[in-house]
Each structure stands twice: as structure tokens, then as C-alpha cells.
PDB file of C-alpha atoms and ligand atoms in Angstrom:
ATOM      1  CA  UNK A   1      19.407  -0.886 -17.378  1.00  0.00           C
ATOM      2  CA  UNK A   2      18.729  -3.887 -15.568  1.00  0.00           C
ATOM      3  CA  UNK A   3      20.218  -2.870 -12.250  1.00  0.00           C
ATOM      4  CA  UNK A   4      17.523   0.344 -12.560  1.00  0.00           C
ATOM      5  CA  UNK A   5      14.875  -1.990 -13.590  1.00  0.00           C
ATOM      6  CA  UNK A   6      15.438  -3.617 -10.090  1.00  0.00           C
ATOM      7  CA  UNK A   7      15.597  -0.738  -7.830  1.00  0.00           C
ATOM      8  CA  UNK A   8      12.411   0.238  -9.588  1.00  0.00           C
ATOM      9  CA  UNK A   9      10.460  -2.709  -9.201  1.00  0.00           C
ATOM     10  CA  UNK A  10      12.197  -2.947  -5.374  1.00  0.00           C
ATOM     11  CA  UNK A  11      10.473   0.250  -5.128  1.00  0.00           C
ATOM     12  CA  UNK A  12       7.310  -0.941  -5.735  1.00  0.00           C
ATOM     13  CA  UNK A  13       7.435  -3.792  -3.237  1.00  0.00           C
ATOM     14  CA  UNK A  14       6.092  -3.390   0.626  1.00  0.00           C
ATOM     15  CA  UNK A  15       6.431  -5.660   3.163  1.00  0.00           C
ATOM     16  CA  UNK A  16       3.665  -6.129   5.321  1.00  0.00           C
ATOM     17  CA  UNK A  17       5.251  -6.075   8.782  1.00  0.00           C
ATOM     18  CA  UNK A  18       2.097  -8.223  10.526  1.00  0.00           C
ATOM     19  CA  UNK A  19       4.486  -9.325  13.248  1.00  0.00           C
ATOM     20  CA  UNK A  20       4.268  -9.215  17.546  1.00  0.00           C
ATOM     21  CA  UNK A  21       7.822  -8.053  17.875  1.00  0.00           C
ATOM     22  CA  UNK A  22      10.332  -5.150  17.252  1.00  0.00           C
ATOM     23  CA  UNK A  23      12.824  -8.277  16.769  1.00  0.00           C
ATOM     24  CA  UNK A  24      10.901 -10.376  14.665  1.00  0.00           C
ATOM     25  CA  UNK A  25      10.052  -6.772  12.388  1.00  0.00           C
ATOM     26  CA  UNK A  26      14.012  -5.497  12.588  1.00  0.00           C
ATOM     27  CA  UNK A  27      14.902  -9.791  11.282  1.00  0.00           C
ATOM     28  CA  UNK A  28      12.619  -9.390   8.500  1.00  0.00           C
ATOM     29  CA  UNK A  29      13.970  -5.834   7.451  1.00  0.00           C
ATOM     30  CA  UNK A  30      17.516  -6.987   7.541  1.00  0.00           C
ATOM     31  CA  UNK A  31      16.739 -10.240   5.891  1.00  0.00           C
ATOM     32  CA  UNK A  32      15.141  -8.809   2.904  1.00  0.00           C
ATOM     33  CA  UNK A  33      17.685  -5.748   2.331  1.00  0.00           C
ATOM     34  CA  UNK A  34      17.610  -4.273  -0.693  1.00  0.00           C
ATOM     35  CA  UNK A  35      14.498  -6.075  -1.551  1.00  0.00           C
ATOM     36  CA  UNK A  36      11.795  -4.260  -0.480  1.00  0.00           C
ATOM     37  CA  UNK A  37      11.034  -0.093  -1.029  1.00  0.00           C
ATOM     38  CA  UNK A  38       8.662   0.178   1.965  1.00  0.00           C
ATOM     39  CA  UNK A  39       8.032  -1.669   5.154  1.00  0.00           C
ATOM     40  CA  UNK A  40       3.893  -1.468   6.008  1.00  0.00           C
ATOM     41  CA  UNK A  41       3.621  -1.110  10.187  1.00  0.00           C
ATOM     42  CA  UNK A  42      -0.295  -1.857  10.779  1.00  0.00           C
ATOM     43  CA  UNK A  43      -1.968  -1.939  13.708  1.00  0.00           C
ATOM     44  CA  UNK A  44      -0.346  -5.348  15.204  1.00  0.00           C
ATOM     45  CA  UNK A  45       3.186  -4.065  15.528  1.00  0.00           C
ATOM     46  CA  UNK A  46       2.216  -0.486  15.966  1.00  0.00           C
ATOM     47  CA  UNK A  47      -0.168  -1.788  19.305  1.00  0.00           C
ATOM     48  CA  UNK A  48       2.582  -3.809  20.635  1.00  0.00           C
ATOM     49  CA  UNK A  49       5.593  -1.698  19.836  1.00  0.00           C
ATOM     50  CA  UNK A  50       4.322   1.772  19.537  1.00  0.00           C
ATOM     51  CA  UNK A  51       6.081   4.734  17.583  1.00  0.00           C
ATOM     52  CA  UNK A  52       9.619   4.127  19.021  1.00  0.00           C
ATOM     53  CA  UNK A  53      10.140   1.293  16.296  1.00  0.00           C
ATOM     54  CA  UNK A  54       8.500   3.316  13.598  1.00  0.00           C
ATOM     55  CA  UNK A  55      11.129   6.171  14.517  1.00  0.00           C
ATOM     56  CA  UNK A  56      13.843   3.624  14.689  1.00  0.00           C
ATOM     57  CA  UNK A  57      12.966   2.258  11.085  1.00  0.00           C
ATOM     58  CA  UNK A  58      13.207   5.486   9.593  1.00  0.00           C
ATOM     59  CA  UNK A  59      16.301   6.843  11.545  1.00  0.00           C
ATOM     60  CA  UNK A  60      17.857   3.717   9.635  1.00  0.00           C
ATOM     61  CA  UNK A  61      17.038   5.569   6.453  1.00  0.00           C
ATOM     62  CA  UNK A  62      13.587   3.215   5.596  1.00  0.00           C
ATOM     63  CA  UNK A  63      10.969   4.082   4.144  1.00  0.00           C
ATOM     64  CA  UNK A  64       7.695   3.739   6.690  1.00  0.00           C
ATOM     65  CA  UNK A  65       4.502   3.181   5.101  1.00  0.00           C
ATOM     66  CA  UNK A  66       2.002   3.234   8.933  1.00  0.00           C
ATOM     67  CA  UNK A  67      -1.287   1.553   8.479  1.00  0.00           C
ATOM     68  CA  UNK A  68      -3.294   2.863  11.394  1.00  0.00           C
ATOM     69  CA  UNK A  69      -6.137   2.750   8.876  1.00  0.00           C
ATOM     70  CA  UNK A  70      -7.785   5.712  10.586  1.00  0.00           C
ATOM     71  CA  UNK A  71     -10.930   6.386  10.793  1.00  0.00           C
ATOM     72  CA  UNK A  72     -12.559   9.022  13.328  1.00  0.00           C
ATOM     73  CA  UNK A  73     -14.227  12.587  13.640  1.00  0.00           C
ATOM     74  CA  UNK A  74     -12.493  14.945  11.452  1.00  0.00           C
ATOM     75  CA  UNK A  75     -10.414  16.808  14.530  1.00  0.00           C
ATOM     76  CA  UNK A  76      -9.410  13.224  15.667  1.00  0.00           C
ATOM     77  CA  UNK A  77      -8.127  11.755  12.319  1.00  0.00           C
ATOM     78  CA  UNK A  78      -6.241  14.990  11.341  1.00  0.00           C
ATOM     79  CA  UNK A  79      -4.448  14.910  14.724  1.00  0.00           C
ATOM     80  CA  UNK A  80      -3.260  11.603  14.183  1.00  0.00           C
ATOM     81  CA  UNK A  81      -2.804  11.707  10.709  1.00  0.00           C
ATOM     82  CA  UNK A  82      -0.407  15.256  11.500  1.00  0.00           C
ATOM     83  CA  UNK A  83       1.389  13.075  13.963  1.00  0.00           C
ATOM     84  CA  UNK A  84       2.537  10.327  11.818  1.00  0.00           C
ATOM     85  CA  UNK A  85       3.251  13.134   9.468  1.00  0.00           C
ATOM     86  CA  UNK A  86       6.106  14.314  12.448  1.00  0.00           C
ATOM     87  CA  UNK A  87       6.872  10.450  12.677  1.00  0.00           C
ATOM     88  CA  UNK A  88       8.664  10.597   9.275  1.00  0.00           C
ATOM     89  CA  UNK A  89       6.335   8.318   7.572  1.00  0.00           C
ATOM     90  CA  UNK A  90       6.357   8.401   3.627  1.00  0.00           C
ATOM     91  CA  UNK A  91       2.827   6.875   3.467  1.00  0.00           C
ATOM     92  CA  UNK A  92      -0.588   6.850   5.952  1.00  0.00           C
ATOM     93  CA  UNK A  93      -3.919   5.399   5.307  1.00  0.00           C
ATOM     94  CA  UNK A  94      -7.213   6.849   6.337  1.00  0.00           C
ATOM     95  CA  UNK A  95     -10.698   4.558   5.759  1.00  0.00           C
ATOM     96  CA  UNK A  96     -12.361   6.246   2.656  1.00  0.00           C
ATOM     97  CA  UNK A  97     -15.604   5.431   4.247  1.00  0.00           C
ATOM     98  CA  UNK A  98     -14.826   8.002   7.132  1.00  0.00           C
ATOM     99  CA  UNK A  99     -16.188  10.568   4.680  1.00  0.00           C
ATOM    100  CA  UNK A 100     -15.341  13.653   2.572  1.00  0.00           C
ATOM    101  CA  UNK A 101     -14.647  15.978   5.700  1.00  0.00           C
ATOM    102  CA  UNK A 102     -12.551  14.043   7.802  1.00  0.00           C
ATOM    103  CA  UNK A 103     -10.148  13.399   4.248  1.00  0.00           C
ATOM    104  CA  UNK A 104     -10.405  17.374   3.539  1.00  0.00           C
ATOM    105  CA  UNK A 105      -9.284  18.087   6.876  1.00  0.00           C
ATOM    106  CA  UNK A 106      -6.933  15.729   7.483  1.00  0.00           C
ATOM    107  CA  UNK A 107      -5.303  16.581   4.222  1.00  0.00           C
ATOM    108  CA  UNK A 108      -4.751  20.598   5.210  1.00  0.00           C
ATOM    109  CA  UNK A 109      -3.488  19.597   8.691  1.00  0.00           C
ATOM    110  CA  UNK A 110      -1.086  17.656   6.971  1.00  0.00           C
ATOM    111  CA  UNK A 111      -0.217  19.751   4.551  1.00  0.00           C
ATOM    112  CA  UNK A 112      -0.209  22.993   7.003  1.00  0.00           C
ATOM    113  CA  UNK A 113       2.544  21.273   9.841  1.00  0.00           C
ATOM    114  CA  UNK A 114       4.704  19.994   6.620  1.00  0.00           C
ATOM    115  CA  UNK A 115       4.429  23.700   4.958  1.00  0.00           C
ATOM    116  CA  UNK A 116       5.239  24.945   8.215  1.00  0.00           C
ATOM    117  CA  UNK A 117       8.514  23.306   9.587  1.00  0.00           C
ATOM    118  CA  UNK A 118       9.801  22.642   6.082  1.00  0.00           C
ATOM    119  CA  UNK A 119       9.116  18.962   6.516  1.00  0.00           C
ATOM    120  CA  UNK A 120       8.058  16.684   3.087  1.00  0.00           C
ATOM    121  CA  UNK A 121       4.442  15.590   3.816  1.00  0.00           C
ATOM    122  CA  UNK A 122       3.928  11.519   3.849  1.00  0.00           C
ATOM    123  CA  UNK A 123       1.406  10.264   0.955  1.00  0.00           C
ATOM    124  CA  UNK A 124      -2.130  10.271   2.438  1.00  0.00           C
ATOM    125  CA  UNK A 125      -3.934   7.147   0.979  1.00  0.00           C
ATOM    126  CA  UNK A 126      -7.041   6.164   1.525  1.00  0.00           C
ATOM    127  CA  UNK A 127      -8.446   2.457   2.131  1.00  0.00           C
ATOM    128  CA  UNK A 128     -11.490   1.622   0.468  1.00  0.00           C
ATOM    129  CA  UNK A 129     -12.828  -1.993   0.984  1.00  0.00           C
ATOM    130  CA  UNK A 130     -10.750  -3.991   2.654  1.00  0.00           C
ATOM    131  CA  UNK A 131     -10.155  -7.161   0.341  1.00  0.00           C
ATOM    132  CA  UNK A 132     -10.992  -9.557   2.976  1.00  0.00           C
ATOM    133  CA  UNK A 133     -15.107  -8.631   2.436  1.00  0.00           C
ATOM    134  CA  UNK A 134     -16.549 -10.521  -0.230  1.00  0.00           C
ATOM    135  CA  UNK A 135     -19.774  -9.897  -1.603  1.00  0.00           C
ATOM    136  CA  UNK A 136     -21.971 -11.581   1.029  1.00  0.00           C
ATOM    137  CA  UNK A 137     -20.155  -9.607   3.572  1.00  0.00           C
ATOM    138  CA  UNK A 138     -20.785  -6.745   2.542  1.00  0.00           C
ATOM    139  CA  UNK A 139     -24.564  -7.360   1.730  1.00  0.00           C
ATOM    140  CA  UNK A 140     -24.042  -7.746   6.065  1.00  0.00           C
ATOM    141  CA  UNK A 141     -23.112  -4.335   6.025  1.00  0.00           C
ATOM    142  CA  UNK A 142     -25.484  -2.964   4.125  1.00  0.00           C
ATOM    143  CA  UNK A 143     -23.193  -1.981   1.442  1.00  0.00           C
ATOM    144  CA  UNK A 144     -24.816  -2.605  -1.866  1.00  0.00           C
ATOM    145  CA  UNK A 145     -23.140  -1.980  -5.045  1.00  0.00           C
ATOM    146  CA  UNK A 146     -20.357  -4.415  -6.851  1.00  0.00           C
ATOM    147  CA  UNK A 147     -16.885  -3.716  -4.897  1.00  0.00           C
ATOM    148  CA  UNK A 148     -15.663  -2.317  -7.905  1.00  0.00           C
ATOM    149  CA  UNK A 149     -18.348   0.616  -7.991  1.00  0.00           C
ATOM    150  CA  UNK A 150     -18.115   0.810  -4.356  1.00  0.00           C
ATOM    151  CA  UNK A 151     -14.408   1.158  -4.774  1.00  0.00           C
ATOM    152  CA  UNK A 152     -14.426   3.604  -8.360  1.00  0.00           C
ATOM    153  CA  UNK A 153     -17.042   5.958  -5.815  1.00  0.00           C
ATOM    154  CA  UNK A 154     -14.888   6.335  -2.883  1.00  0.00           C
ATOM    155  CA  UNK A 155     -11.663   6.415  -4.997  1.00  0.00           C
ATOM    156  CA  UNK A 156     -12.727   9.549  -6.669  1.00  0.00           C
ATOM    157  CA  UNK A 157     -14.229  11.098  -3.154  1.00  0.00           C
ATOM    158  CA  UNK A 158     -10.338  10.399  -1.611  1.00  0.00           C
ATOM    159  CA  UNK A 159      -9.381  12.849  -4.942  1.00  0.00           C
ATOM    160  CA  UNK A 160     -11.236  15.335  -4.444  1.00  0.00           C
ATOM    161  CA  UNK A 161     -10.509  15.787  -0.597  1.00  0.00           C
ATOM    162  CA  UNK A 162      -6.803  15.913  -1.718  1.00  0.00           C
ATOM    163  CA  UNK A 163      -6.004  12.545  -0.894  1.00  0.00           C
ATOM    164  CA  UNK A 164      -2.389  10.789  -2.802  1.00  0.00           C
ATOM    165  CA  UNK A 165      -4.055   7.498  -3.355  1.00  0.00           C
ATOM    166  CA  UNK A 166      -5.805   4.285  -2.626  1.00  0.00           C
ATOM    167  CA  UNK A 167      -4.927   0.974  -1.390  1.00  0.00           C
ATOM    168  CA  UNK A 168      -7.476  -1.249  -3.433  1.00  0.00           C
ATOM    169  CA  UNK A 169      -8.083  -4.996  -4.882  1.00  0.00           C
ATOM    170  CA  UNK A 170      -5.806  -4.951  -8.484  1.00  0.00           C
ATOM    171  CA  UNK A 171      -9.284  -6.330  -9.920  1.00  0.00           C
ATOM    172  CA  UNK A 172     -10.497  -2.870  -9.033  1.00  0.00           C
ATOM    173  CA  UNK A 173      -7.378  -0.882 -10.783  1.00  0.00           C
ATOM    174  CA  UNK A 174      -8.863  -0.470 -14.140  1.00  0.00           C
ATOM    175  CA  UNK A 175     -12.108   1.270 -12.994  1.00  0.00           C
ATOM    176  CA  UNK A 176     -10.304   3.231 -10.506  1.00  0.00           C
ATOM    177  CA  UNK A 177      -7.877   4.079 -13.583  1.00  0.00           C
ATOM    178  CA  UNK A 178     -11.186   5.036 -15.469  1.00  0.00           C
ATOM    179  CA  UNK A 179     -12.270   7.299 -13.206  1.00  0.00           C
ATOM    180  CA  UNK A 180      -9.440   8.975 -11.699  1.00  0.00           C
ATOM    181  CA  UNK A 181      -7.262   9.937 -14.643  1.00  0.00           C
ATOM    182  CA  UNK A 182      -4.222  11.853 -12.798  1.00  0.00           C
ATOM    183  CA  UNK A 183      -1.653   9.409 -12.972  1.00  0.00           C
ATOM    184  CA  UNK A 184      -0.160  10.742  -9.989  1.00  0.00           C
ATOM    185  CA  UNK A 185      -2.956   9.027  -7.978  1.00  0.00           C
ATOM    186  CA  UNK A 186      -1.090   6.066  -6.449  1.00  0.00           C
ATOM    187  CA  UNK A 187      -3.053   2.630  -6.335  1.00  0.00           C
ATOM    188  CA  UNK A 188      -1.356   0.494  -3.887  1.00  0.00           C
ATOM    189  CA  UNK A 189      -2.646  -3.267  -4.025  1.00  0.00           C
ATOM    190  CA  UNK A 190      -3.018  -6.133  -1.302  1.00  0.00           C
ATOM    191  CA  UNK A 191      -4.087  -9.467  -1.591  1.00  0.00           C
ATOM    192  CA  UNK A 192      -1.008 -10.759  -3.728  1.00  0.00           C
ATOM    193  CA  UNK A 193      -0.102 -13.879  -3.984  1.00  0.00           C
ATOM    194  CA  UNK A 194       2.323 -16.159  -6.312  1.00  0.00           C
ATOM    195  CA  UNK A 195       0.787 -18.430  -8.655  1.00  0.00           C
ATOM    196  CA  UNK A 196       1.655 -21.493  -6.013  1.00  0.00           C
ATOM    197  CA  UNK A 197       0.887 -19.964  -2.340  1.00  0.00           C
ATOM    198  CA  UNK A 198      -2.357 -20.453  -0.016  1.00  0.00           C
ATOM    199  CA  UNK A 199      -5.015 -17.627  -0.124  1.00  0.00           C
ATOM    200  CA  UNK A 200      -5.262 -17.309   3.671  1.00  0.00           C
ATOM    201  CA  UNK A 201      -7.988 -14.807   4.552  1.00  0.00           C
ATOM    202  CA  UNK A 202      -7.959 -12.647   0.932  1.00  0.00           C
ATOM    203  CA  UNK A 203     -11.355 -13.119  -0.784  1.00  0.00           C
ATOM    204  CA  UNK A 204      -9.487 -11.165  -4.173  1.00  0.00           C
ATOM    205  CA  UNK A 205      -6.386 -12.364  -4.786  1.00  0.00           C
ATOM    206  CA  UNK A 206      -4.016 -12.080  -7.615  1.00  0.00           C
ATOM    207  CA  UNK A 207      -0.399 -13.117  -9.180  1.00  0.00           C
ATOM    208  CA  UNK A 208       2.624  -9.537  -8.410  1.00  0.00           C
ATOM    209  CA  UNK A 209       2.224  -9.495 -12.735  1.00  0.00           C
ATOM    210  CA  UNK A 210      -1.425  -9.485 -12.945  1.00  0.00           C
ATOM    211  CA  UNK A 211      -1.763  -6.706 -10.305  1.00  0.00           C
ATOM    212  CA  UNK A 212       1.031  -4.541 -12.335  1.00  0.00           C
ATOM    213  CA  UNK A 213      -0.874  -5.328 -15.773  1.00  0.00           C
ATOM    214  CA  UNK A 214      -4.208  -4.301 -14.167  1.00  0.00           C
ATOM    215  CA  UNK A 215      -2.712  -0.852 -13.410  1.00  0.00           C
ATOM    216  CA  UNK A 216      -1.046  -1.042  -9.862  1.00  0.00           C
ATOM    217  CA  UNK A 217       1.881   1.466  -8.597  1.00  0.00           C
ATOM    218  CA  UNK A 218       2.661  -0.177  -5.546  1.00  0.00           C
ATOM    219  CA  UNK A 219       2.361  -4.579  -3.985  1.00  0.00           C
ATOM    220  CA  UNK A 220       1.711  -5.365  -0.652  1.00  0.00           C
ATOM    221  CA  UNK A 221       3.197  -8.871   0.228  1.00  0.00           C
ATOM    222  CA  UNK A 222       2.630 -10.369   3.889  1.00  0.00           C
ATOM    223  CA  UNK A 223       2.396 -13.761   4.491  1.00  0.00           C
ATOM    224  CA  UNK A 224       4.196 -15.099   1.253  1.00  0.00           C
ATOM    225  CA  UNK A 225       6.996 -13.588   2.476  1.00  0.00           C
ATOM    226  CA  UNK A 226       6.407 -13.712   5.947  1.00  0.00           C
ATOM    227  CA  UNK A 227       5.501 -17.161   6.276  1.00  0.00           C
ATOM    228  CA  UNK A 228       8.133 -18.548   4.125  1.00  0.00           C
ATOM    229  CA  UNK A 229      10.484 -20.849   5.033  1.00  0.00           C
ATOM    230  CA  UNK A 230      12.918 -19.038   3.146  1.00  0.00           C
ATOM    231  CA  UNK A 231      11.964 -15.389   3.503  1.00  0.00           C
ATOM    232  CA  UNK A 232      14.617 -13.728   1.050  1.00  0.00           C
ATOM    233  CA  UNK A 233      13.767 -15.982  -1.647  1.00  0.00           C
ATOM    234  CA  UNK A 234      10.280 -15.872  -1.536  1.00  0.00           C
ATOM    235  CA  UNK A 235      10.840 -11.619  -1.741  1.00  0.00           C
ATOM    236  CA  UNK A 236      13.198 -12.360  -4.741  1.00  0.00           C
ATOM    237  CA  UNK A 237      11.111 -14.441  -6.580  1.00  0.00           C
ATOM    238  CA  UNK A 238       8.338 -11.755  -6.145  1.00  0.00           C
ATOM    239  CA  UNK A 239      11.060  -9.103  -7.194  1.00  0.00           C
ATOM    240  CA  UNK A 240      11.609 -10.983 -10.171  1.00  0.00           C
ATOM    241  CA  UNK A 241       8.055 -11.208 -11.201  1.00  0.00           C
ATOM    242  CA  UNK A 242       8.224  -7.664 -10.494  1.00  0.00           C
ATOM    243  CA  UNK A 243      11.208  -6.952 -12.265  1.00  0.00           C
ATOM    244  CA  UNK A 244      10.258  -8.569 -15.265  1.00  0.00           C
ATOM    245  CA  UNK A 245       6.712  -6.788 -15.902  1.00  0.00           C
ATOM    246  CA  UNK A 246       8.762  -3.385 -15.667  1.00  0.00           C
ATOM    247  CA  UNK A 247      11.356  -5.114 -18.724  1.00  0.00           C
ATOM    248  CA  UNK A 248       8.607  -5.888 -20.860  1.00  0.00           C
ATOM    249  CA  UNK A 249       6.699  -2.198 -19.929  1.00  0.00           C
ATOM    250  CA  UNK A 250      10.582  -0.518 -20.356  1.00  0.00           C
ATOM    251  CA  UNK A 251      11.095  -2.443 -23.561  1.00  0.00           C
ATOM    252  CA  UNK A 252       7.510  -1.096 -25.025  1.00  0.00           C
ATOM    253  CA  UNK A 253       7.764   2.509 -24.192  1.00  0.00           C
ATOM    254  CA  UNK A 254      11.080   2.587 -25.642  1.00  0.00           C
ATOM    255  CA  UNK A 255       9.758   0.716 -29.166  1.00  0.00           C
ATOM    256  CA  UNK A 256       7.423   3.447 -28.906  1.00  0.00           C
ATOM    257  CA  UNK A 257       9.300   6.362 -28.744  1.00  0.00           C
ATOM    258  CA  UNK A 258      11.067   4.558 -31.365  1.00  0.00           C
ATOM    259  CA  UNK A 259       7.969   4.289 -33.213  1.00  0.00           C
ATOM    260  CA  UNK A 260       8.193   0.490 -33.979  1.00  0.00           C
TER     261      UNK A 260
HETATM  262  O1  C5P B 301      -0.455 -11.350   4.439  1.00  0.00           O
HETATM  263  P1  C5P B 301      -1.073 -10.579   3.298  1.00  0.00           P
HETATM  264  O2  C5P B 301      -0.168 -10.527   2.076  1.00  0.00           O
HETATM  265  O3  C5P B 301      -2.479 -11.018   2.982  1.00  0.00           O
HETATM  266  O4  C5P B 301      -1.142  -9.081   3.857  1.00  0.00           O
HETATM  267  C1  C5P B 301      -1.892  -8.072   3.271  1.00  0.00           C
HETATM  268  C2  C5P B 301      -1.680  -6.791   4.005  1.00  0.00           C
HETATM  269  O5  C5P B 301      -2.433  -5.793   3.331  1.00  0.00           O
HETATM  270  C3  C5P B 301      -2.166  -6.805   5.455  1.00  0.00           C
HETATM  271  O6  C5P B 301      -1.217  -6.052   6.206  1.00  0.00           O
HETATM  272  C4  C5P B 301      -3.502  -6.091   5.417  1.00  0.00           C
HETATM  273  O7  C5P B 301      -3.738  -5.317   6.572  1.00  0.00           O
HETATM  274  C5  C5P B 301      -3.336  -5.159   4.223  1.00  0.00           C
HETATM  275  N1  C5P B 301      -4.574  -4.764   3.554  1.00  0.00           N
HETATM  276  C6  C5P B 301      -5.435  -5.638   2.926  1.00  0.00           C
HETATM  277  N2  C5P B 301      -6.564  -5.183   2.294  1.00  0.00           N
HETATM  278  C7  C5P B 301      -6.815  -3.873   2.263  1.00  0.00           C
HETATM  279  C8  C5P B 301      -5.954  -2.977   2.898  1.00  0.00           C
HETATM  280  C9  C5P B 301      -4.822  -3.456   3.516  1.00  0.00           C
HETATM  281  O8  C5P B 301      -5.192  -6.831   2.927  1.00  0.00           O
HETATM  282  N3  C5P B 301      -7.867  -3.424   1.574  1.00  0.00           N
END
């Protein structure tokens, strides 16, 4: 039971791979083996190593979430989006803010090439506010609203174009929750950090257990893990914060069912 509690919460772990080199990206998969369910390529590694490495990654039987964060005219996005699709990618993210048209039609061109040649389509997730904007920056932008109805409001656009999920603040989980109820809508959170390590640039930052409590599927870990002097550990210790929310979740459902 524990050894599947592990591989679950391992699942629910990606490494942000916000690195300058295939090198420096292939040390930090084989240093944190077994670890980690997905490794995140964004648009640092992707510019400077280009879909070779993202092939490479999955011909070694990982699992590729690409954030390319796209965000285009409808034809534009849906082209790319279908070619990460052919890329093997489990998971892609397209901006929420791009509107409902560009989603809808990136989500059928996905959905037609993977129908077509047989091939299991990648989760199509939309971003929604990046959790690096805090409040005054997005009074810059002329977004009013709180993040979290910002947020709730494009959340439930990206479901109704189709979309598989969002990548969103955990203090924005439970109003997401609220208003998309199909708990097959994935909410994958950034801006994580262990009780002890620096913010860096994240405006919205929370503990691996708070983000699980507050409803999320999926972590995404950079820097604490990247910028650790001891890279594996600083993944376990995140697995085992990990790891010991889905215990205590395990151990409920099954007094439960029991009905204690
Ligand atoms: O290093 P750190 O743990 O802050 O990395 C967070 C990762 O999550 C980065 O790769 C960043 O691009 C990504 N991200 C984010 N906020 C979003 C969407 C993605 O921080 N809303």
C-alpha cells in the first residue's frame, strides 16, 4: 500500500525543466529517477534545444508535459498544438486568455490527427494567470477582477472549448473546484514551495500539502529542486510531503467506505 501510495504521489510531481542545456535537463532526469511523473519543457529549453530533446525524453519512455504556453490566431495555435500532439507529449498548455475559438479549435485539431492515426491525444490545459502577476500587475493590464474570479471565469471558458485542465495558483483550486464540477478537469499548480525555501519570483506561493488540501491533481516544482544543492533530496522530501497527504486522503476514503 505504501509502495502505491508513492508511485501515486510520484505521479503527481513535475519537474520544471527551466534549464539552457539538453545535458543539464538529461542530469536532472536521471538524478531524480523514479521521483518525478512528468518532466515540464517550457520555452527556455524548448528555444535552445528544440523538439529533438523532447523526442528523446519520450523515446526513453517519459512522460513530456511541453509548456509552449501558446497563444495565437486559432489556425496558428491548433497547428502547433497538433504538432506537439505528433511529438508524443502527454500534456500542452494554451493561454486561456487567447479566447474561446482558438481553445475550440485547437481542441478538434487535436482530437481529429489523434482519432486519425490511432495516436492517444496529450491533455490540453490551459494557463490562466500566470502566478507571477500580483494584483497591482494586473491593474497594469487592465485586468480587473480578484485573480480568483479572473481565474474561476477562464477556467470554465477552457471547459467548455473542450479543454483537459488548468494550470492555476492552489489558492485558486477551490473556486475553480466550485465551478467546474467534472472531476476529470485536471488543476495542475505552480508556485510551490517547502515551508523553508526562498519565494523567488512567485507572488502566490504555497507548501506541496496545502496545494493537495486546496484541491490540486498535479505540483509543479522548479527551483526547489533545481536549485538545490542536493537535487534528489530536495525531490524526496517533496515526495514525502506528497506521499503523506495521499496516506491520510487513502486512510479516509477507506474509513469511509467502512463507514467509521
Ligand atoms: O521554479 P518554480 O518552481 O517557480 O517554477 C514554476 C514553473 O511553473 C515555471 O516553469 C513556470 O513557467 C511555471 N508556471 C508558473 N505559473 C503559471 C504557469 C506556469 O509559475 N501560472
Amino acid at each position: 500500500m505504501i509502495l502505491d501510495n508513492r508511485a501515486d504521489a510520484a505521479a503527481r510531481l513535475i519537474l520544471a525543466l527551466d534549464l539552457p542545456t539538453r545535458a543539464r535537463a538529461l542530469e536532472f532526469i536521471h538524478e531524480t529517477e523514479g521521483l518525478v511523473g512528468s518532466y515540464k519543457i517550457g520555452s527556455q529549453l524548448f528555444t535552445a534545444e528544440g523538439p529533438t530533446l523532447v523526442r528523446d525524453i519520450v523515446a526513453r519512455g517519459q512522460s513530456v508535459f511541453l509548456d509552449l504556453k501558446f497563444h495565437d490566431i486559432p489556425n496558428t495555435v491548433a497547428g502547433a498544438a497538433v504538432e506537439a500532439a505528433r511529438l508524443g507529449v502527454r500534456m500542452l498548455t494554451i493561454h486561456a486568455l487567447g479566447g474561446e475559438t482558438m481553445m475550440r479549435r485547437a481542441v478538434e485539431a487535436v482530437h481529429d490527427l489523434c482519432d486519425g492515426e490511432g495516436l492517444t491525444p496529450p491533455r490540453l490545459i490551459a494557463v490562466t494567470l500566470l502566478t507571477s502577476l500580483g494584483r497591482e500587475d494586473l491593474k497594469k493590464i487592465h485586468l480587473s477582477g480578484t485573480p480568483e474570479e479572473i481565474v474561476a471565469d477562464l477556467a470554465e471558458l477552457a471547459y467548455s472549448c473542450g479543454m483537459d485542465g488548468v494550470v492555476a495558483s492552489a489558492h485558486e483550486c477551490p473556486a475553480i473546484r466550485a465551478r467546474v464540477t467534472d472531476p476529470r478537469f485536471v488543476l495542475i499548480v505552480p508556485g510551490i514551495r517547502p515551508a523553508d525555501s526562498s519565494p523567488h519570483d512567485q507572488q502566490r506561493i504555497v507548501t506541496p500539502g496545502h496545494a493537495l488540501r486546496l484541491g490540486a491533481d498535479y505540483l509543479v516544482v522548479g527551483r526547489p529542486i533545481l536549485e538545490s544543492p542536493t537535487p534528489r533530496q530536495a525531490a524526496e522530501r517533496i515526495l514525502a510531503e506528497i506521499a503523506a497527504y495521499c496516506d491520510r486522503h487513502l486512510d479516509t476514503a477507506e474509513s469511509d467506505l467502512q463507514g467509521n
